[in-house]
mmCIF file of C-alpha atoms and ligand atoms in Angstrom:
data_model
loop_
_atom_site.group_PDB
_atom_site.id
_atom_site.type_symbol
_atom_site.label_atom_id
_atom_site.label_comp_id
_atom_site.label_asym_id
_atom_site.label_seq_id
_atom_site.Cartn_x
_atom_site.Cartn_y
_atom_site.Cartn_z
ATOM 1 C CA MET Q 1 -165.593 39.560 -71.934
ATOM 2 C CA SER Q 2 -166.933 36.505 -72.255
ATOM 3 C CA LYS Q 3 -170.396 34.832 -72.336
ATOM 4 C CA PRO Q 4 -172.380 35.007 -69.698
ATOM 5 C CA ILE Q 5 -173.147 31.405 -67.781
ATOM 6 C CA LEU Q 6 -176.262 29.897 -66.513
ATOM 7 C CA ILE Q 7 -176.518 26.341 -64.915
ATOM 8 C CA ALA Q 8 -179.600 24.873 -63.734
ATOM 9 C CA ASN Q 9 -179.502 22.590 -60.979
ATOM 10 C CA TRP Q 10 -182.436 20.140 -61.474
ATOM 11 C CA LYS Q 11 -181.551 18.908 -57.713
ATOM 12 C CA ASN Q 12 -183.827 16.169 -57.973
ATOM 13 C CA HIS Q 13 -186.530 17.214 -60.142
ATOM 14 C CA PRO Q 14 -188.547 16.349 -61.757
ATOM 15 C CA GLU Q 15 -189.916 13.159 -59.999
ATOM 16 C CA SER Q 16 -189.898 10.722 -63.917
ATOM 17 C CA LEU Q 17 -187.527 10.450 -66.822
ATOM 18 C CA ALA Q 18 -190.919 10.979 -68.605
ATOM 19 C CA LYS Q 19 -191.075 14.095 -67.388
ATOM 20 C CA ALA Q 20 -187.466 14.947 -67.479
ATOM 21 C CA ALA Q 21 -187.368 14.456 -71.172
ATOM 22 C CA SER Q 22 -190.249 16.817 -71.512
ATOM 23 C CA LEU Q 23 -188.096 20.071 -69.589
ATOM 24 C CA SER Q 24 -185.418 19.676 -71.975
ATOM 25 C CA LEU Q 25 -187.473 19.049 -75.452
ATOM 26 C CA SER Q 26 -189.405 22.536 -74.189
ATOM 27 C CA LEU Q 27 -186.563 24.205 -73.512
ATOM 28 C CA LYS Q 28 -185.256 23.488 -77.393
ATOM 29 C CA LYS Q 29 -187.741 26.462 -78.835
ATOM 30 C CA ASN Q 30 -185.491 28.855 -77.180
ATOM 31 C CA ALA Q 31 -182.174 27.146 -78.419
ATOM 32 C CA SER Q 32 -181.127 30.100 -79.813
ATOM 33 C CA LEU Q 33 -181.178 32.289 -76.771
ATOM 34 C CA TYR Q 34 -179.406 29.536 -74.863
ATOM 35 C CA LYS Q 35 -176.401 29.176 -77.630
ATOM 36 C CA GLN Q 36 -175.790 33.083 -77.202
ATOM 37 C CA ILE Q 37 -174.642 32.565 -73.392
ATOM 38 C CA THR Q 38 -173.088 29.182 -71.883
ATOM 39 C CA THR Q 39 -175.798 27.339 -70.372
ATOM 40 C CA PHE Q 40 -175.413 24.173 -68.612
ATOM 41 C CA ILE Q 41 -178.091 21.402 -67.364
ATOM 42 C CA ALA Q 42 -177.566 19.443 -64.347
ATOM 43 C CA PRO Q 43 -179.868 16.977 -63.811
ATOM 44 C CA PRO Q 44 -180.361 13.758 -61.729
ATOM 45 C CA VAL Q 45 -177.800 11.561 -62.888
ATOM 46 C CA ALA Q 46 -180.523 8.725 -63.647
ATOM 47 C CA PHE Q 47 -181.804 11.481 -66.389
ATOM 48 C CA MET Q 48 -178.674 12.364 -68.028
ATOM 49 C CA GLU Q 49 -179.207 10.526 -71.411
ATOM 50 C CA THR Q 50 -182.099 11.507 -72.310
ATOM 51 C CA VAL Q 51 -181.479 15.206 -71.149
ATOM 52 C CA SER Q 52 -178.256 15.326 -72.977
ATOM 53 C CA LYS Q 53 -179.681 14.156 -76.536
ATOM 54 C CA ASN Q 54 -181.994 17.047 -75.882
ATOM 55 C CA ILE Q 55 -179.902 19.454 -74.889
ATOM 56 C CA LYS Q 56 -177.563 18.529 -77.693
ATOM 57 C CA GLY Q 57 -176.284 21.779 -79.438
ATOM 58 C CA PHE Q 58 -177.487 24.164 -77.510
ATOM 59 C CA ALA Q 59 -176.561 23.749 -73.791
ATOM 60 C CA ASN Q 60 -173.762 21.462 -72.179
ATOM 61 C CA LEU Q 61 -174.426 18.718 -69.348
ATOM 62 C CA ALA Q 62 -173.211 19.575 -65.737
ATOM 63 C CA SER Q 63 -173.603 17.046 -62.798
ATOM 64 C CA GLN Q 64 -174.999 18.024 -59.428
ATOM 65 C CA ASP Q 65 -172.027 16.019 -57.533
ATOM 66 C CA ILE Q 66 -168.650 14.076 -58.580
ATOM 67 C CA PHE Q 67 -167.107 11.439 -56.574
ATOM 68 C CA PHE Q 68 -163.115 12.117 -55.415
ATOM 69 C CA ALA Q 69 -162.092 8.786 -56.937
ATOM 70 C CA GLY Q 70 -162.117 6.475 -59.870
ATOM 71 C CA PRO Q 71 -162.747 4.682 -61.492
ATOM 72 C CA GLY Q 72 -162.734 1.590 -59.140
ATOM 73 C CA THR Q 73 -165.233 -0.230 -56.332
ATOM 74 C CA TYR Q 74 -167.023 2.247 -54.706
ATOM 75 C CA THR Q 75 -170.618 1.076 -54.528
ATOM 76 C CA GLY Q 76 -173.205 3.538 -55.098
ATOM 77 C CA ALA Q 77 -170.625 6.714 -56.419
ATOM 78 C CA VAL Q 78 -171.210 8.006 -59.506
ATOM 79 C CA THR Q 79 -167.225 8.359 -60.662
ATOM 80 C CA PRO Q 80 -165.487 11.019 -63.033
ATOM 81 C CA ASP Q 81 -164.724 8.731 -65.761
ATOM 82 C CA ILE Q 82 -168.902 7.645 -65.312
ATOM 83 C CA LEU Q 83 -169.822 11.501 -65.607
ATOM 84 C CA LYS Q 84 -167.551 12.001 -68.938
ATOM 85 C CA SER Q 85 -169.223 9.200 -70.867
ATOM 86 C CA PHE Q 86 -172.248 11.042 -70.606
ATOM 87 C CA GLY Q 87 -170.814 13.895 -72.096
ATOM 88 C CA VAL Q 88 -170.482 15.953 -68.708
ATOM 89 C CA LYS Q 89 -168.392 19.161 -68.895
ATOM 90 C CA LEU Q 90 -168.810 20.922 -65.754
ATOM 91 C CA SER Q 91 -169.621 19.254 -61.923
ATOM 92 C CA ILE Q 92 -171.461 21.589 -58.969
ATOM 93 C CA ILE Q 93 -168.932 20.694 -56.042
ATOM 94 C CA GLY Q 94 -169.524 21.456 -52.462
ATOM 95 C CA HIS Q 95 -173.188 22.386 -52.748
ATOM 96 C CA SER Q 96 -174.861 23.469 -48.973
ATOM 97 C CA GLU Q 97 -176.816 20.770 -50.003
ATOM 98 C CA ARG Q 98 -174.238 18.089 -50.000
ATOM 99 C CA ARG Q 99 -172.567 19.877 -47.116
ATOM 100 C CA ALA Q 100 -175.521 19.604 -45.182
ATOM 101 C CA LEU Q 101 -175.195 15.721 -45.512
ATOM 102 C CA GLY Q 102 -171.820 15.985 -44.514
ATOM 103 C CA GLU Q 103 -169.056 17.244 -46.438
ATOM 104 C CA THR Q 104 -166.216 18.670 -45.144
ATOM 105 C CA ASN Q 105 -164.188 20.922 -47.424
ATOM 106 C CA GLU Q 106 -161.478 18.411 -47.321
ATOM 107 C CA VAL Q 107 -163.690 16.133 -49.084
ATOM 108 C CA VAL Q 108 -164.877 18.774 -51.416
ATOM 109 C CA SER Q 109 -160.997 19.567 -52.301
ATOM 110 C CA GLU Q 110 -160.755 16.315 -53.504
ATOM 111 C CA LYS Q 111 -163.522 16.520 -55.523
ATOM 112 C CA ILE Q 112 -162.339 19.618 -57.376
ATOM 113 C CA LYS Q 113 -158.936 18.094 -57.599
ATOM 114 C CA ALA Q 114 -160.597 14.763 -59.010
ATOM 115 C CA ALA Q 115 -162.553 17.240 -61.363
ATOM 116 C CA LEU Q 116 -159.600 18.924 -62.863
ATOM 117 C CA LYS Q 117 -157.951 15.139 -63.247
ATOM 118 C CA SER Q 118 -160.543 14.018 -65.359
ATOM 119 C CA GLY Q 119 -161.073 17.099 -67.540
ATOM 120 C CA ILE Q 120 -164.541 18.338 -66.423
ATOM 121 C CA THR Q 121 -164.732 21.786 -65.229
ATOM 122 C CA PRO Q 122 -165.629 22.644 -61.336
ATOM 123 C CA LEU Q 123 -168.034 25.173 -60.161
ATOM 124 C CA LEU Q 124 -167.130 25.633 -56.269
ATOM 125 C CA CYS Q 125 -170.498 26.623 -54.296
ATOM 126 C CA VAL Q 126 -169.434 28.478 -50.731
ATOM 127 C CA GLY Q 127 -171.959 30.209 -49.107
ATOM 128 C CA GLU Q 128 -172.702 31.297 -45.085
ATOM 129 C CA LEU Q 129 -174.993 29.654 -43.385
ATOM 130 C CA GLU Q 130 -176.311 32.852 -41.740
ATOM 131 C CA ARG Q 131 -175.131 36.761 -41.544
ATOM 132 C CA ASP Q 132 -174.542 38.391 -38.205
ATOM 133 C CA GLU Q 133 -174.268 41.947 -37.506
ATOM 134 C CA GLY Q 134 -170.208 41.514 -37.091
ATOM 135 C CA GLY Q 135 -169.605 40.601 -40.665
ATOM 136 C CA THR Q 136 -168.218 36.776 -39.635
ATOM 137 C CA HIS Q 137 -169.837 35.479 -42.878
ATOM 138 C CA PHE Q 138 -166.614 37.088 -44.643
ATOM 139 C CA GLU Q 139 -164.472 34.948 -42.562
ATOM 140 C CA PHE Q 140 -166.744 32.080 -42.992
ATOM 141 C CA ILE Q 141 -166.219 32.194 -46.905
ATOM 142 C CA ARG Q 142 -162.539 33.004 -46.738
ATOM 143 C CA GLU Q 143 -162.187 30.080 -44.872
ATOM 144 C CA GLN Q 144 -164.408 27.839 -47.418
ATOM 145 C CA LEU Q 145 -162.292 28.896 -50.049
ATOM 146 C CA ARG Q 146 -159.168 28.287 -48.319
ATOM 147 C CA LEU Q 147 -159.995 25.068 -47.572
ATOM 148 C CA SER Q 148 -162.222 23.937 -50.752
ATOM 149 C CA LEU Q 149 -159.364 25.150 -53.059
ATOM 150 C CA GLU Q 150 -156.526 23.253 -51.041
ATOM 151 C CA GLY Q 151 -155.763 21.227 -53.493
ATOM 152 C CA VAL Q 152 -155.750 23.962 -56.750
ATOM 153 C CA ARG Q 153 -152.742 25.643 -56.341
ATOM 154 C CA ARG Q 154 -150.934 25.946 -59.968
ATOM 155 C CA LYS Q 155 -152.391 29.113 -61.576
ATOM 156 C CA ASP Q 156 -153.042 27.156 -64.561
ATOM 157 C CA ASP Q 157 -155.808 24.811 -63.023
ATOM 158 C CA ALA Q 158 -157.506 28.350 -61.579
ATOM 159 C CA GLY Q 159 -157.981 28.740 -65.486
ATOM 160 C CA LYS Q 160 -160.652 26.058 -65.086
ATOM 161 C CA LEU Q 161 -162.443 26.842 -62.321
ATOM 162 C CA LEU Q 162 -165.994 28.599 -61.509
ATOM 163 C CA ILE Q 163 -167.203 30.064 -58.221
ATOM 164 C CA ALA Q 164 -170.738 30.049 -57.131
ATOM 165 C CA TYR Q 165 -171.331 32.062 -54.331
ATOM 166 C CA GLU Q 166 -174.270 30.605 -52.876
ATOM 167 C CA PRO Q 167 -175.835 32.034 -49.126
ATOM 168 C CA VAL Q 168 -177.493 29.479 -47.628
ATOM 169 C CA TRP Q 169 -180.010 31.619 -46.345
ATOM 170 C CA ALA Q 170 -181.328 33.124 -49.486
ATOM 171 C CA ILE Q 171 -181.525 29.193 -50.937
ATOM 172 C CA GLY Q 172 -185.303 28.498 -51.759
ATOM 173 C CA LYS Q 173 -187.102 31.552 -50.190
ATOM 174 C CA ALA Q 174 -189.164 34.072 -51.306
ATOM 175 C CA LYS Q 175 -186.344 36.799 -51.826
ATOM 176 C CA ALA Q 176 -182.847 36.622 -52.726
ATOM 177 C CA ILE Q 177 -180.208 38.582 -51.636
ATOM 178 C CA ASP Q 178 -180.158 42.186 -51.604
ATOM 179 C CA PRO Q 179 -177.743 43.275 -54.612
ATOM 180 C CA GLU Q 180 -175.477 45.790 -52.509
ATOM 181 C CA ASP Q 181 -174.289 43.137 -50.335
ATOM 182 C CA LEU Q 182 -173.925 40.559 -53.354
ATOM 183 C CA SER Q 183 -171.925 43.060 -54.767
ATOM 184 C CA GLN Q 184 -169.654 43.367 -51.296
ATOM 185 C CA MET Q 185 -169.635 39.791 -51.346
ATOM 186 C CA LEU Q 186 -168.016 39.370 -54.769
ATOM 187 C CA ILE Q 187 -165.287 42.048 -54.084
ATOM 188 C CA PHE Q 188 -164.314 40.525 -50.838
ATOM 189 C CA ILE Q 189 -164.295 36.723 -52.749
ATOM 190 C CA LYS Q 190 -162.047 38.261 -56.238
ATOM 191 C CA LYS Q 191 -159.696 39.321 -53.286
ATOM 192 C CA VAL Q 192 -159.574 36.005 -51.045
ATOM 193 C CA LEU Q 193 -158.732 34.330 -55.000
ATOM 194 C CA THR Q 194 -156.044 36.978 -55.779
ATOM 195 C CA ASP Q 195 -154.456 36.357 -52.671
ATOM 196 C CA ILE Q 196 -154.732 32.680 -53.515
ATOM 197 C CA PHE Q 197 -154.118 32.405 -57.066
ATOM 198 C CA GLY Q 198 -152.360 35.939 -58.014
ATOM 199 C CA ARG Q 199 -154.128 38.734 -59.882
ATOM 200 C CA GLU Q 200 -154.175 37.781 -63.010
ATOM 201 C CA ALA Q 201 -155.610 33.953 -62.664
ATOM 202 C CA ALA Q 202 -157.938 35.212 -60.226
ATOM 203 C CA ASP Q 203 -159.647 37.998 -62.760
ATOM 204 C CA LYS Q 204 -160.268 34.892 -64.911
ATOM 205 C CA ILE Q 205 -162.626 32.722 -62.440
ATOM 206 C CA PRO Q 206 -166.150 33.395 -63.424
ATOM 207 C CA LEU Q 207 -168.105 34.451 -60.380
ATOM 208 C CA ILE Q 208 -171.516 32.926 -60.153
ATOM 209 C CA TYR Q 209 -174.783 33.888 -58.232
ATOM 210 C CA GLY Q 210 -177.535 31.234 -56.689
ATOM 211 C CA GLY Q 211 -180.097 31.631 -54.258
ATOM 212 C CA SER Q 212 -183.855 32.366 -55.150
ATOM 213 C CA VAL Q 213 -182.447 33.538 -58.492
ATOM 214 C CA ASP Q 214 -185.874 34.742 -60.964
ATOM 215 C CA PRO Q 215 -186.672 36.482 -63.575
ATOM 216 C CA THR Q 216 -187.614 39.514 -60.964
ATOM 217 C CA ASN Q 217 -184.402 40.163 -59.279
ATOM 218 C CA ALA Q 218 -181.787 38.564 -62.159
ATOM 219 C CA GLN Q 219 -181.246 42.213 -63.442
ATOM 220 C CA ALA Q 220 -180.542 43.627 -59.941
ATOM 221 C CA LEU Q 221 -178.401 41.001 -59.298
ATOM 222 C CA LEU Q 222 -176.606 40.496 -62.951
ATOM 223 C CA ASP Q 223 -175.495 44.501 -62.354
ATOM 224 C CA ALA Q 224 -173.684 43.177 -58.784
ATOM 225 C CA GLY Q 225 -171.094 42.401 -60.871
ATOM 226 C CA VAL Q 226 -171.666 38.212 -61.277
ATOM 227 C CA ASP Q 227 -170.847 36.179 -64.061
ATOM 228 C CA GLY Q 228 -173.669 34.225 -64.117
ATOM 229 C CA PHE Q 229 -176.686 32.236 -61.916
ATOM 230 C CA LEU Q 230 -177.104 28.548 -60.658
ATOM 231 C CA PRO Q 231 -181.095 28.578 -60.275
ATOM 232 C CA GLY Q 232 -183.005 26.046 -58.987
ATOM 233 C CA ARG Q 233 -186.605 26.296 -58.647
ATOM 234 C CA ALA Q 234 -186.649 28.997 -61.268
ATOM 235 C CA SER Q 235 -184.280 26.252 -63.738
ATOM 236 C CA LEU Q 236 -187.470 23.770 -63.481
ATOM 237 C CA ASP Q 237 -189.952 26.738 -65.019
ATOM 238 C CA PRO Q 238 -189.024 26.894 -69.070
ATOM 239 C CA LYS Q 239 -190.507 30.311 -69.235
ATOM 240 C CA ALA Q 240 -189.019 31.347 -66.296
ATOM 241 C CA PHE Q 241 -185.491 29.916 -67.530
ATOM 242 C CA HIS Q 242 -185.426 31.398 -70.361
ATOM 243 C CA ASP Q 243 -186.662 35.351 -68.914
ATOM 244 C CA ILE Q 244 -183.188 34.512 -67.172
ATOM 245 C CA ALA Q 245 -181.683 33.811 -69.924
ATOM 246 C CA ASN Q 246 -182.812 36.777 -71.702
ATOM 247 C CA ILE Q 247 -181.746 39.185 -69.079
ATOM 248 C CA LEU Q 248 -178.247 37.758 -69.878
ATOM 249 C CA CYS Q 249 -178.201 38.037 -72.586
ATOM 250 C CA ALA Q 250 -179.124 41.831 -73.120
HETATM 251 P P1 13P H 301 -183.259 28.108 -55.933
HETATM 252 O O1 13P H 301 -183.025 29.201 -56.808
HETATM 253 O O2 13P H 301 -184.241 27.075 -56.008
HETATM 254 O O3 13P H 301 -183.050 29.104 -54.451
HETATM 255 O O4 13P H 301 -182.089 27.467 -55.468
HETATM 256 C C1 13P H 301 -180.794 27.512 -55.398
HETATM 257 C C2 13P H 301 -179.829 26.583 -55.437
HETATM 258 O O5 13P H 301 -179.351 26.128 -54.459
HETATM 259 C C3 13P H 301 -178.942 26.316 -56.747
HETATM 260 O O6 13P H 301 -177.750 25.428 -56.549
#
């Protein structure tokens, strides 16, 4: 089995370059731990150069988004070529916080294509807003996967892709998803990916979980069958991030 994956989504934190420098430097103390797994740090774009230097040799740089075209004239956009020049290896795409700003599955699909074209690994985020007794969240996830992966039909491209399941109702909360519910959803996602890409390719796509992951729930969530985690808040606390990495290593 390939190494477990840990991706820090710093979102819009910390609030200054000096603090980003210090946070990334503090991870260095546990470099050997982060090297045992596949670690990515996704800082705000403005902090990338500094963070990239500080994590060199034990973690990879990731971006929290990618523009769907470029190079070109797109004021304000961070195009794939610019991300590559910083050394970005993976892009979080379709995060629910971007979808909440109006990003559609169609745009997500274009971004995945752009990432693949530029040699950046896309991490496609899917997740339902809420759950109900009728299980409509399964259909919602099927649709998000189908439409977001519209541009990825080739089996060899499927091998370069990661999926993060992040139920929106479990992000930024005190409690993560119930591990049993997570396990059911992972089986469902695998089935949808098998329908799209075939069994062999689908089996190779790592499934990551995000949504209130912390050191107290990481073991149970890992046991539910995930290949890694995408923590938000816990990635800003070096001790919590280290403890999650330790659980992934065991
Ligand atoms: P929290 O871990 O803070 O719930 O954030 C999860 C997330 O959105 C990661 O992408």
